[in-house]
Coordinates of C-alpha atoms in Angstrom, one line a residue:
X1 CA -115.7 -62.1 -11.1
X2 CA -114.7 -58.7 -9.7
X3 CA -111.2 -58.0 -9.2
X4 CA -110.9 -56.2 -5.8
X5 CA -108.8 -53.4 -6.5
X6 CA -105.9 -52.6 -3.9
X7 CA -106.1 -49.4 -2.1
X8 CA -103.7 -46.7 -3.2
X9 CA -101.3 -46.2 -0.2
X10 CA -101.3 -41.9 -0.1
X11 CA -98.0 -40.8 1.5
X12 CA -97.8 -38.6 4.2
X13 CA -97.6 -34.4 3.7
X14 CA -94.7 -34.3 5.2
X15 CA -92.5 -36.9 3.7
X16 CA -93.5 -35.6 0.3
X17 CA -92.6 -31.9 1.5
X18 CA -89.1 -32.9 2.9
X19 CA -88.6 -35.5 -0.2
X20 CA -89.6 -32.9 -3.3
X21 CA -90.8 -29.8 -1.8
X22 CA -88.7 -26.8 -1.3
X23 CA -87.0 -28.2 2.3
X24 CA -84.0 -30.2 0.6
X25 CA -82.9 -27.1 -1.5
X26 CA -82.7 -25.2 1.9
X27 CA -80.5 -27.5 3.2
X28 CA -78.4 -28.1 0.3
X29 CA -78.1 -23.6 0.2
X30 CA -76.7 -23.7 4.3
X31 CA -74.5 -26.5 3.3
X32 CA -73.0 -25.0 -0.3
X33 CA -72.6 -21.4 1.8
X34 CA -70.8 -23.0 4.5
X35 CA -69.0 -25.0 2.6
X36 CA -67.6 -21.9 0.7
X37 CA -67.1 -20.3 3.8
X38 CA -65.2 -22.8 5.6
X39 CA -62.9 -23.8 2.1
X40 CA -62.4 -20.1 2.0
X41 CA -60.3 -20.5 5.4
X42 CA -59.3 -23.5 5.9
X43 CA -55.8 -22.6 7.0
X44 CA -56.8 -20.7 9.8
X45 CA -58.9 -23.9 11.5
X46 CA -58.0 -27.2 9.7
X47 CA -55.4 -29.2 11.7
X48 CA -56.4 -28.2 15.2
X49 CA -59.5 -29.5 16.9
X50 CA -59.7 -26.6 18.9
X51 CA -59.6 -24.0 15.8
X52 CA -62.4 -26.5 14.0
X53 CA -64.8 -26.4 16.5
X54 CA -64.4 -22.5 17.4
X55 CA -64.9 -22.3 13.5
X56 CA -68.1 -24.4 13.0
X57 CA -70.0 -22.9 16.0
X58 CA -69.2 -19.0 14.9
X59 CA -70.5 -20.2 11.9
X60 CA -74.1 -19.9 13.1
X61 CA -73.9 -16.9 12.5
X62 CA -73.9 -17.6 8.7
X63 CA -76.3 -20.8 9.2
X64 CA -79.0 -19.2 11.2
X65 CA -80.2 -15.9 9.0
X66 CA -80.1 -18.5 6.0
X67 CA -82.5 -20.7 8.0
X68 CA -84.7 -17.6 8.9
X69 CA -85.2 -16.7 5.4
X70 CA -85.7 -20.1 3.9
X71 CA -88.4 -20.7 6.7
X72 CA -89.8 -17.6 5.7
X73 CA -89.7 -18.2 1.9
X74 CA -91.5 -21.6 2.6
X75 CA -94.1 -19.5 4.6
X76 CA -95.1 -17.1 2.3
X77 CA -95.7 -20.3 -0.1
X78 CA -99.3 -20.2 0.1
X79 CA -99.6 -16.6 -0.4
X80 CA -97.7 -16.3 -3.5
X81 CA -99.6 -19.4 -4.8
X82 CA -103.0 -18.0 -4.0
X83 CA -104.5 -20.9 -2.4
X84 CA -104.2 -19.9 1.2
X85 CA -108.2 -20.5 1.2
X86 CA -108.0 -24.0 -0.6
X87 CA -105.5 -24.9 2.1
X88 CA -108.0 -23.4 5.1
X89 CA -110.7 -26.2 4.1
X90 CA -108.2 -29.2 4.3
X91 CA -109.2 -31.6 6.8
X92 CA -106.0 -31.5 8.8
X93 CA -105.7 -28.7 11.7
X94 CA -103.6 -25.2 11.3
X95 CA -100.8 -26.7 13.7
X96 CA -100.6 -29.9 11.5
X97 CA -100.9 -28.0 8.3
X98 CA -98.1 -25.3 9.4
X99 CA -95.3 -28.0 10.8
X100 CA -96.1 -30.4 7.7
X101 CA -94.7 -27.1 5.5
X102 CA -92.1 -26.0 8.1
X103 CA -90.7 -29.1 9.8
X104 CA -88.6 -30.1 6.7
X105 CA -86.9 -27.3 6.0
X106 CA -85.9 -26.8 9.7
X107 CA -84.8 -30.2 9.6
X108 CA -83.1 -30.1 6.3
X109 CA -81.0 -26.5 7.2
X110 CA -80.4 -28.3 10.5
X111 CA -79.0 -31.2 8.6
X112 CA -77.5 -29.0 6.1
X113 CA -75.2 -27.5 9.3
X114 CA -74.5 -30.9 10.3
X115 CA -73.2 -32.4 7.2
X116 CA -70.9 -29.3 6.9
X117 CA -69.5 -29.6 10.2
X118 CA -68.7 -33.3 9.1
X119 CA -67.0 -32.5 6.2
X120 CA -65.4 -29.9 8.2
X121 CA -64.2 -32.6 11.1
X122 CA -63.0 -35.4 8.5
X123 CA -61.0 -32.4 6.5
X124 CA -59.2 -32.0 10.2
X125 CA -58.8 -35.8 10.8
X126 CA -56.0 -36.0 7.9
X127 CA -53.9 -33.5 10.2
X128 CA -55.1 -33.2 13.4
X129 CA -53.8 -31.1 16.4
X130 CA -54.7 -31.6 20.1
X131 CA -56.5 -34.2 21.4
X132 CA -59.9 -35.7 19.5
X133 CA -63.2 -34.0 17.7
X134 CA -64.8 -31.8 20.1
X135 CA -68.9 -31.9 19.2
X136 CA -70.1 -30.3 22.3
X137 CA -71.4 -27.4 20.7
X138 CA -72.7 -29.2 17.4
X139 CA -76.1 -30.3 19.1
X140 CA -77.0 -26.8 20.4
X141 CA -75.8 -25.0 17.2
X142 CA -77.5 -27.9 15.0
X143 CA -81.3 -27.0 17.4
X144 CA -80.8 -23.3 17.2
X145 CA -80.6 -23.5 13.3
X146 CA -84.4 -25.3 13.2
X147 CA -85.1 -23.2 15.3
X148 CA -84.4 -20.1 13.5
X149 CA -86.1 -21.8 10.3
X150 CA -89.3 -22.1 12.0
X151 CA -89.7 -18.8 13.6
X152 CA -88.7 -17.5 9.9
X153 CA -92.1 -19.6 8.9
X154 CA -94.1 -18.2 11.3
X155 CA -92.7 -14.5 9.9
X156 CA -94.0 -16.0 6.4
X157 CA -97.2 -16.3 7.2
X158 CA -97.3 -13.2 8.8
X159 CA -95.5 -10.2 6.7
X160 CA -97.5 -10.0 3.3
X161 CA -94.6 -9.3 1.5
X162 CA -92.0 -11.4 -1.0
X163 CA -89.3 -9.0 0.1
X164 CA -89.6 -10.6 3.9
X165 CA -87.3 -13.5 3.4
X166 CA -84.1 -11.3 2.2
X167 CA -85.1 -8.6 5.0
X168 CA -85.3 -11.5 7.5
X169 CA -81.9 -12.2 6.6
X170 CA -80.4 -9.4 6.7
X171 CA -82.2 -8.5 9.7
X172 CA -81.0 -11.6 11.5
X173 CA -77.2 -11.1 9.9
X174 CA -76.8 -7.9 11.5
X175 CA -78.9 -8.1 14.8
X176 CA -76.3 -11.5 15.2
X177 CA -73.5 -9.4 14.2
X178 CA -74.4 -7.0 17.1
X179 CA -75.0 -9.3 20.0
X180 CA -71.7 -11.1 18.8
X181 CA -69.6 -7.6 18.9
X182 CA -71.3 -6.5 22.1
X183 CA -69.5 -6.9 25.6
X184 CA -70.2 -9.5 28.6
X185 CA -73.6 -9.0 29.7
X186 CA -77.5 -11.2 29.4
X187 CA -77.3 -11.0 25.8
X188 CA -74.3 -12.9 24.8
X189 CA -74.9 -15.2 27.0
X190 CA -78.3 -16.1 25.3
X191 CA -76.9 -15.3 21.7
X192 CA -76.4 -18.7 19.9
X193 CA -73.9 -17.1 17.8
X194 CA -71.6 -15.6 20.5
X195 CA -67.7 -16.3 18.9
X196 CA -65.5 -18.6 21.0
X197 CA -62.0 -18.3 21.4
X198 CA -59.9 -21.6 20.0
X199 CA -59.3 -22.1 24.1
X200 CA -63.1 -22.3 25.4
X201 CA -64.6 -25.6 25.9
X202 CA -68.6 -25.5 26.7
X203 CA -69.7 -27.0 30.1
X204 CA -71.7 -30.3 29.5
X205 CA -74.8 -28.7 29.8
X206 CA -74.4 -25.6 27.9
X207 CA -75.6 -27.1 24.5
X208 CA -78.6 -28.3 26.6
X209 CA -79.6 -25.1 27.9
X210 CA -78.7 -22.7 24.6
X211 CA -81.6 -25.9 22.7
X212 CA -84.2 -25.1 25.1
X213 CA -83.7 -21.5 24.9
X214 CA -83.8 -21.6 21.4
X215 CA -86.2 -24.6 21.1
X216 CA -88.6 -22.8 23.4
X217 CA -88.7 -19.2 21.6
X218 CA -89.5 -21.0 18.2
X219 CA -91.8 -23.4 19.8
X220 CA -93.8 -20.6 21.7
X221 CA -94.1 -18.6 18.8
X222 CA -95.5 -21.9 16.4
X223 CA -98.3 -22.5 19.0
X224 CA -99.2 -18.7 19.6
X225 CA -99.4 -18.6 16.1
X226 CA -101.0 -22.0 14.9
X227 CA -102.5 -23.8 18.0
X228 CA -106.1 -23.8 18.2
X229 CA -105.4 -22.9 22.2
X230 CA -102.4 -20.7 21.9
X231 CA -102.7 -20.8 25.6
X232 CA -100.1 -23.9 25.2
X233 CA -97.6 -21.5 23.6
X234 CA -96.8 -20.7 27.8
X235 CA -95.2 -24.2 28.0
X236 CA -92.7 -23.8 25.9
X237 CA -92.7 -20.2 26.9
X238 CA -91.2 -21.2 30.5
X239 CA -89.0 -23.6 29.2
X240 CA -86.8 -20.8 27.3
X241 CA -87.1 -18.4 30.1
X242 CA -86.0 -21.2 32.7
X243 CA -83.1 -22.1 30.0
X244 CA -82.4 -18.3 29.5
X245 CA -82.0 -17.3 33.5
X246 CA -79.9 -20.6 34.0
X247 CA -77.3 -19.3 30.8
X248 CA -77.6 -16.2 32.4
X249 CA -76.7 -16.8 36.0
X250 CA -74.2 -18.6 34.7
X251 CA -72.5 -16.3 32.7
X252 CA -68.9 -16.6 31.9
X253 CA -68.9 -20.0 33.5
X254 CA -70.6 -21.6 30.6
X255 CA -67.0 -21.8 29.3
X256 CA -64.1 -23.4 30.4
X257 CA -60.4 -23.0 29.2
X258 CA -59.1 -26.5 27.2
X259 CA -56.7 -28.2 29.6
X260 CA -54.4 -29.3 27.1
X261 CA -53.9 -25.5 27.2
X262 CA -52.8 -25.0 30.9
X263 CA -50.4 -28.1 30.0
X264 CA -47.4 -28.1 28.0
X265 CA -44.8 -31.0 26.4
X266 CA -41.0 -30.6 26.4
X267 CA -38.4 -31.7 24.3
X268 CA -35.1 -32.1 27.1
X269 CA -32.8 -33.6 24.6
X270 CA -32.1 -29.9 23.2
X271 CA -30.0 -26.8 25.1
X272 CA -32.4 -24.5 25.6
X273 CA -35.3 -27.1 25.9
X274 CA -38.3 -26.7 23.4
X275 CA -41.9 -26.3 25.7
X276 CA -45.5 -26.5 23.9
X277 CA -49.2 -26.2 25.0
X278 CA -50.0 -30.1 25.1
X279 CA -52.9 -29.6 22.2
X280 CA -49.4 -29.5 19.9
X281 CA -47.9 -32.0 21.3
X282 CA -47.7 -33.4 17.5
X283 CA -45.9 -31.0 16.4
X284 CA -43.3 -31.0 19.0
X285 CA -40.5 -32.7 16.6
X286 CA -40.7 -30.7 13.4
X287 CA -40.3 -27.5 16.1
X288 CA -37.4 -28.9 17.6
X289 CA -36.2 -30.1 13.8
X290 CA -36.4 -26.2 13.0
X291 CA -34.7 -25.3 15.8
X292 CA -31.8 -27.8 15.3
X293 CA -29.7 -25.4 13.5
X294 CA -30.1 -22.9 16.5
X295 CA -29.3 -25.4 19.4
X296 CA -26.5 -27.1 17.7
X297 CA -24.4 -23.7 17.2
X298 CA -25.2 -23.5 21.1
X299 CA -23.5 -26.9 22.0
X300 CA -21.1 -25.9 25.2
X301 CA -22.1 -22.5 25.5
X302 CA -23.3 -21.3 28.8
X303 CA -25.3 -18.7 30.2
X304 CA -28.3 -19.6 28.4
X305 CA -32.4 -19.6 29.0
X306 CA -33.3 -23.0 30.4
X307 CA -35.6 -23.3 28.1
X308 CA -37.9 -21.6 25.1
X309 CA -41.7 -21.4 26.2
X310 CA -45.0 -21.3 24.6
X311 CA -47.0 -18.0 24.2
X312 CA -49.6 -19.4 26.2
X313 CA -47.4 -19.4 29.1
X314 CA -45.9 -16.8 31.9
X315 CA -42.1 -16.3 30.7
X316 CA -39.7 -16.7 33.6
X317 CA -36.3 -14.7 33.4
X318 CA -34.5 -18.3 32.7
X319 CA -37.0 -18.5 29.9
X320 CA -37.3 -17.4 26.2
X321 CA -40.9 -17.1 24.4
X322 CA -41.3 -19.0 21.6
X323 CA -42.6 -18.2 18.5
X324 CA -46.0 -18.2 18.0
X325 CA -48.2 -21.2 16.9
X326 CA -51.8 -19.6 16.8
X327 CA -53.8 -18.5 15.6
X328 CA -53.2 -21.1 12.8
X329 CA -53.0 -19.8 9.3
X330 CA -50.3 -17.6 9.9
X331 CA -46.9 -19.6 11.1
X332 CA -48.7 -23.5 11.0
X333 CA -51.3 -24.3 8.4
X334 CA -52.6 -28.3 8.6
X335 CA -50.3 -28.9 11.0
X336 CA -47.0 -28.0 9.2
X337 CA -44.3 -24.9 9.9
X338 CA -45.0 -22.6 7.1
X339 CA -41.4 -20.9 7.3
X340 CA -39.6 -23.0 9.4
X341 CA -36.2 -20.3 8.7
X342 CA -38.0 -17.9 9.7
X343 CA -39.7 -19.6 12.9
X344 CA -35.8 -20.3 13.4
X345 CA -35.3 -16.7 13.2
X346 CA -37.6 -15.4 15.7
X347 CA -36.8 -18.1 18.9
X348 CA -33.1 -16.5 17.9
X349 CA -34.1 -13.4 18.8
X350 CA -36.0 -14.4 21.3
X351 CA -32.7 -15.4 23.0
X352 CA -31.7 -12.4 23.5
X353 CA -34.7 -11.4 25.5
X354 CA -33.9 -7.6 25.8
X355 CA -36.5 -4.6 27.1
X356 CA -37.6 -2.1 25.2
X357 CA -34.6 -0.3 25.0
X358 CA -35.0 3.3 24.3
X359 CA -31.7 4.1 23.2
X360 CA -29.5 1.2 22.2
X361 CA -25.8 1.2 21.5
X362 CA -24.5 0.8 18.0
X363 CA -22.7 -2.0 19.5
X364 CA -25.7 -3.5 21.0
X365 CA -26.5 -3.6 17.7
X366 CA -23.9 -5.0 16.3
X367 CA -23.8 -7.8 18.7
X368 CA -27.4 -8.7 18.3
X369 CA -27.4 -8.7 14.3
X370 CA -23.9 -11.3 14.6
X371 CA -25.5 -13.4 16.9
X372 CA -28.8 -13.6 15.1
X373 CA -27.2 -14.0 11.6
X374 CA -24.8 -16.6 13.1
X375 CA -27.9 -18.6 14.5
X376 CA -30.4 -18.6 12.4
X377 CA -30.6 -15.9 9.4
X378 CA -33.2 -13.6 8.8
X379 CA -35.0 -14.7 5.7
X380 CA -35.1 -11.3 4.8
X381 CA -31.8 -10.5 5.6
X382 CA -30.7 -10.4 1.9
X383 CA -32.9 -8.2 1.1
X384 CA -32.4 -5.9 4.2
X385 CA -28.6 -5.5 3.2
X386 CA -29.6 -4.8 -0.5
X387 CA -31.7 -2.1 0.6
X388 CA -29.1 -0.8 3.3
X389 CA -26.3 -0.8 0.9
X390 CA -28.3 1.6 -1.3
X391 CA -29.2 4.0 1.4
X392 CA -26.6 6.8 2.7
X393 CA -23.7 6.9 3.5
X394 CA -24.3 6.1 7.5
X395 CA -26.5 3.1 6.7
X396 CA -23.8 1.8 4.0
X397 CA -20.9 2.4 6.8
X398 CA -23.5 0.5 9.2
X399 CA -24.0 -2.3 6.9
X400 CA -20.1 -2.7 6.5
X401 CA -19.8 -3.0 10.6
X402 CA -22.1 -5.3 10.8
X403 CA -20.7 -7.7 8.0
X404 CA -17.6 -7.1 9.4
X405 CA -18.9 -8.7 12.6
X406 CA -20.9 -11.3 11.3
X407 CA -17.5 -12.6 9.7
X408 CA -15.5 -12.3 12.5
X409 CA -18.0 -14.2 15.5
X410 CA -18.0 -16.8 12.3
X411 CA -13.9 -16.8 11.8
X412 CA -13.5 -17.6 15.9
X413 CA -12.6 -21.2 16.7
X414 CA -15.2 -23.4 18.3
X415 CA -13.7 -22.6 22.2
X416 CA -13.1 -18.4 21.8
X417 CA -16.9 -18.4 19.7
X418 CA -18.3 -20.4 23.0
X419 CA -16.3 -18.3 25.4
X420 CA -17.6 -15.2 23.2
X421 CA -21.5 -16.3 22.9
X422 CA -21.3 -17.2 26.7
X423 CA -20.4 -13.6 27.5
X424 CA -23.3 -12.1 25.4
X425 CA -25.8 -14.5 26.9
X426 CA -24.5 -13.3 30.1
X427 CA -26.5 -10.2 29.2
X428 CA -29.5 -11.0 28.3
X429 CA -32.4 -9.9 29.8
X430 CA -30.8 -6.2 29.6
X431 CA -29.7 -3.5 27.7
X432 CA -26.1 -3.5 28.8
X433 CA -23.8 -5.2 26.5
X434 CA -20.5 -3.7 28.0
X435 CA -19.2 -7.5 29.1
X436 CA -19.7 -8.9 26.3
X437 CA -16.0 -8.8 24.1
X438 CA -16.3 -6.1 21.2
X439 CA -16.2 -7.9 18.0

């Protein structure tokens, strides 16, 4: 009796290409880079939602020429392998035959983009500032990747070179790098690279629009080149120049500031009050613990600003600016004061809220150092006096009048100190300090 044998089930091209071909190593290269990249700086983006996002759609620019040139490695495959007429007899058409070999790796660098903008978003979670994740670009930036892998195929197939895949990447490096750098106009509007500022939030649509540009280029160029009518290349054709004049009309409205930025959180319970953009919110309590030093030494005096404001906001004459938050990396990193003596420091100064004042007094001077040493010392002041104290003999005769009145506003008793501090607030604002006592 015969045994019917069981028919071998043959998988299809293309899950063997994206399962052992060349595909998954393309991915795993736009994920390794980026995640270089973005370890590299992760204290000028992680802890703020805002800063991650800016930072994981600027990084197309990094994603995109590395798609190019693996597409265009995976093109030329044939053609190093010399069986580009063994492949022409295969049953299967020229468009089936050219997506089975480029469809995985523009899904796997795709993917690769994705998984590093996950890593990225859970590396934020642990500290987070402003809000919640903010994917709006992801889906646009994620499309314009595959699609920059599979016009680097087509360029594959078509440049009879092994050298085409670097060039291609360099190539798209640069001509990014120029349409990123180049003022408002058409072509940063249709560049899927274009930097963002920590501030911008895309419209809804945007992502839509930037896919079917992208989409549409790379699509039009596989059919013109593949298709057995390339006349359906003109489809897709329209649909980027349809997407391309909508980002265009639009313009500068394809972005929209954050509204957590145009609102900002107050701590009252504090003379002056502590103000913040709302997106740092969080924060709002280790700032006003920095600051504790400063407002407590101001208990009772009068005369002062009503409050200290973020940078983000206009600076009314009854106001002082605080010290600056962003960009992140410099005086926050993951959501913590780096220096919080030294971010005491600066809102002391900022007290004083003088002009530039051409020619200040010696005892304009004077005052200011007393006040701000009495405040909140300069971290740096140590080090200031060493080098004073070594210079000649003005700066040494300098550096004694200024001790001198650094211990006396400190030798006053609470009420003339008040009375004292009350006067020199008084001032503020100008560079006049004839009513405030000598010390």
């Amino acid at each position: 009796m015969t045994v019917p044998k069981t028919p071998v089930r043959m998988s299809h091209p293309l899950r063997a290409e994206a399962v052992r071909g060349f595909a998954p190593f393309a991915g795993a290269a736009v994920l390794l880079t980026l995640a270089v990249l973005l370890t590299g700086t992760s204290a000028h983006w992680q802890g703020g939602w805002a800063e991650t996002a800016a930072q994981l759609h600027n990084s197309v620019l990094i994603s995109v020429p590395l798609a190019a040139a693996a597409g265009c490695w995976q093109g030329g495959r044939e053609r190093r392998r010399r069986t580009e007429e063994l492949w022409a007899t295969a049953v299967r058409t020229p468009l089936a035959r050219f997506l089975a070999s480029a469809l995985p790796v523009a899904l796997w660098t795709a993917a690769g983009h994705l998984v590093a903008a996950g890593l990225a978003t859970l590396a934020t979670w642990t500290c987070a500032q402003g809000g919640a994740p903010r994917p709006g670009s992801l889906p646009g930036d994620a499309v314009a990747v595959a699609a920059a892998a599979l016009l680097g195929h087509v360029a594959g197939r078509a440049l009879p070179t092994r050298l085409a895949a670097p060039l291609l990447a360099i190539a798209g490096y640069v001509g990014l790098g120029v349409l990123t750098s180049a003022g408002p106009g058409l072509a940063r509007h249709l560049d899927p690279a274009a930097p963002v500022m920590d501030t911008d939030v895309p419209v809804w649509w945007q992502p839509l629009a930037m896919a079917g540009w992208t989409a549409g280029l790379a699509l039009a160029a596989v059919l013109g080149y593949a298709a057995r009518r390339r006349a359906t290349a003109l489809l897709p054709l329209a649909a980027a120049v349809a997407a391309a004049a909508v980002l265009g009309q639009t313009g500068d409205g394809l972005w929209h500031e954050d509204p957590l930025a145009r609102r900002h959180v107050c701590d009252t319970s504090v003379t002056p009050a502590v103000c913040v953009d709302a997106r740092f919110a969080g924060m709002l309590p280790q700032i006003t613990d920095a600051l504790s030093g400063v407002t407590g030494r101001l208990k009772g005096v009068r005369n002062l600003p009503v409050r200290w404001e973020d940078q983000n906001h206009a600076i009314r004459r009854t106001e002082a600016r605080l010290p600056m938050l962003t960009p992140l990396g410099w005086s926050v990193v993951r959501g913590r004061l780096t220096d919080p003596q030294q971010y005491a420091w600066e809102a002391a100064v900022a007290l004083e809220r003088r002009p530039e004042c051409l020619h200040p007094t010696r005892r304009m001077l004077t005052a200011d150092d007393a006040v701000e040493a009495y405040l909140a010392p300069s971290p740096h002041q140590g080090a200031m006096d060493a080098w004073d104290a070594k210079g000649s003999a003005e700066q040494r005769a300098e550096l004694r009048s200024r001790r001198a009145a650094r211990t006396r506003l400190r030798a006053m008793d609470d009420e003339d100190r008040r009375a004292w501090l009350s006067a020199y607030f008084a001032t503020a604002g100008t560079c006049d300090v004839k009513g405030v006592p000598a010390l």
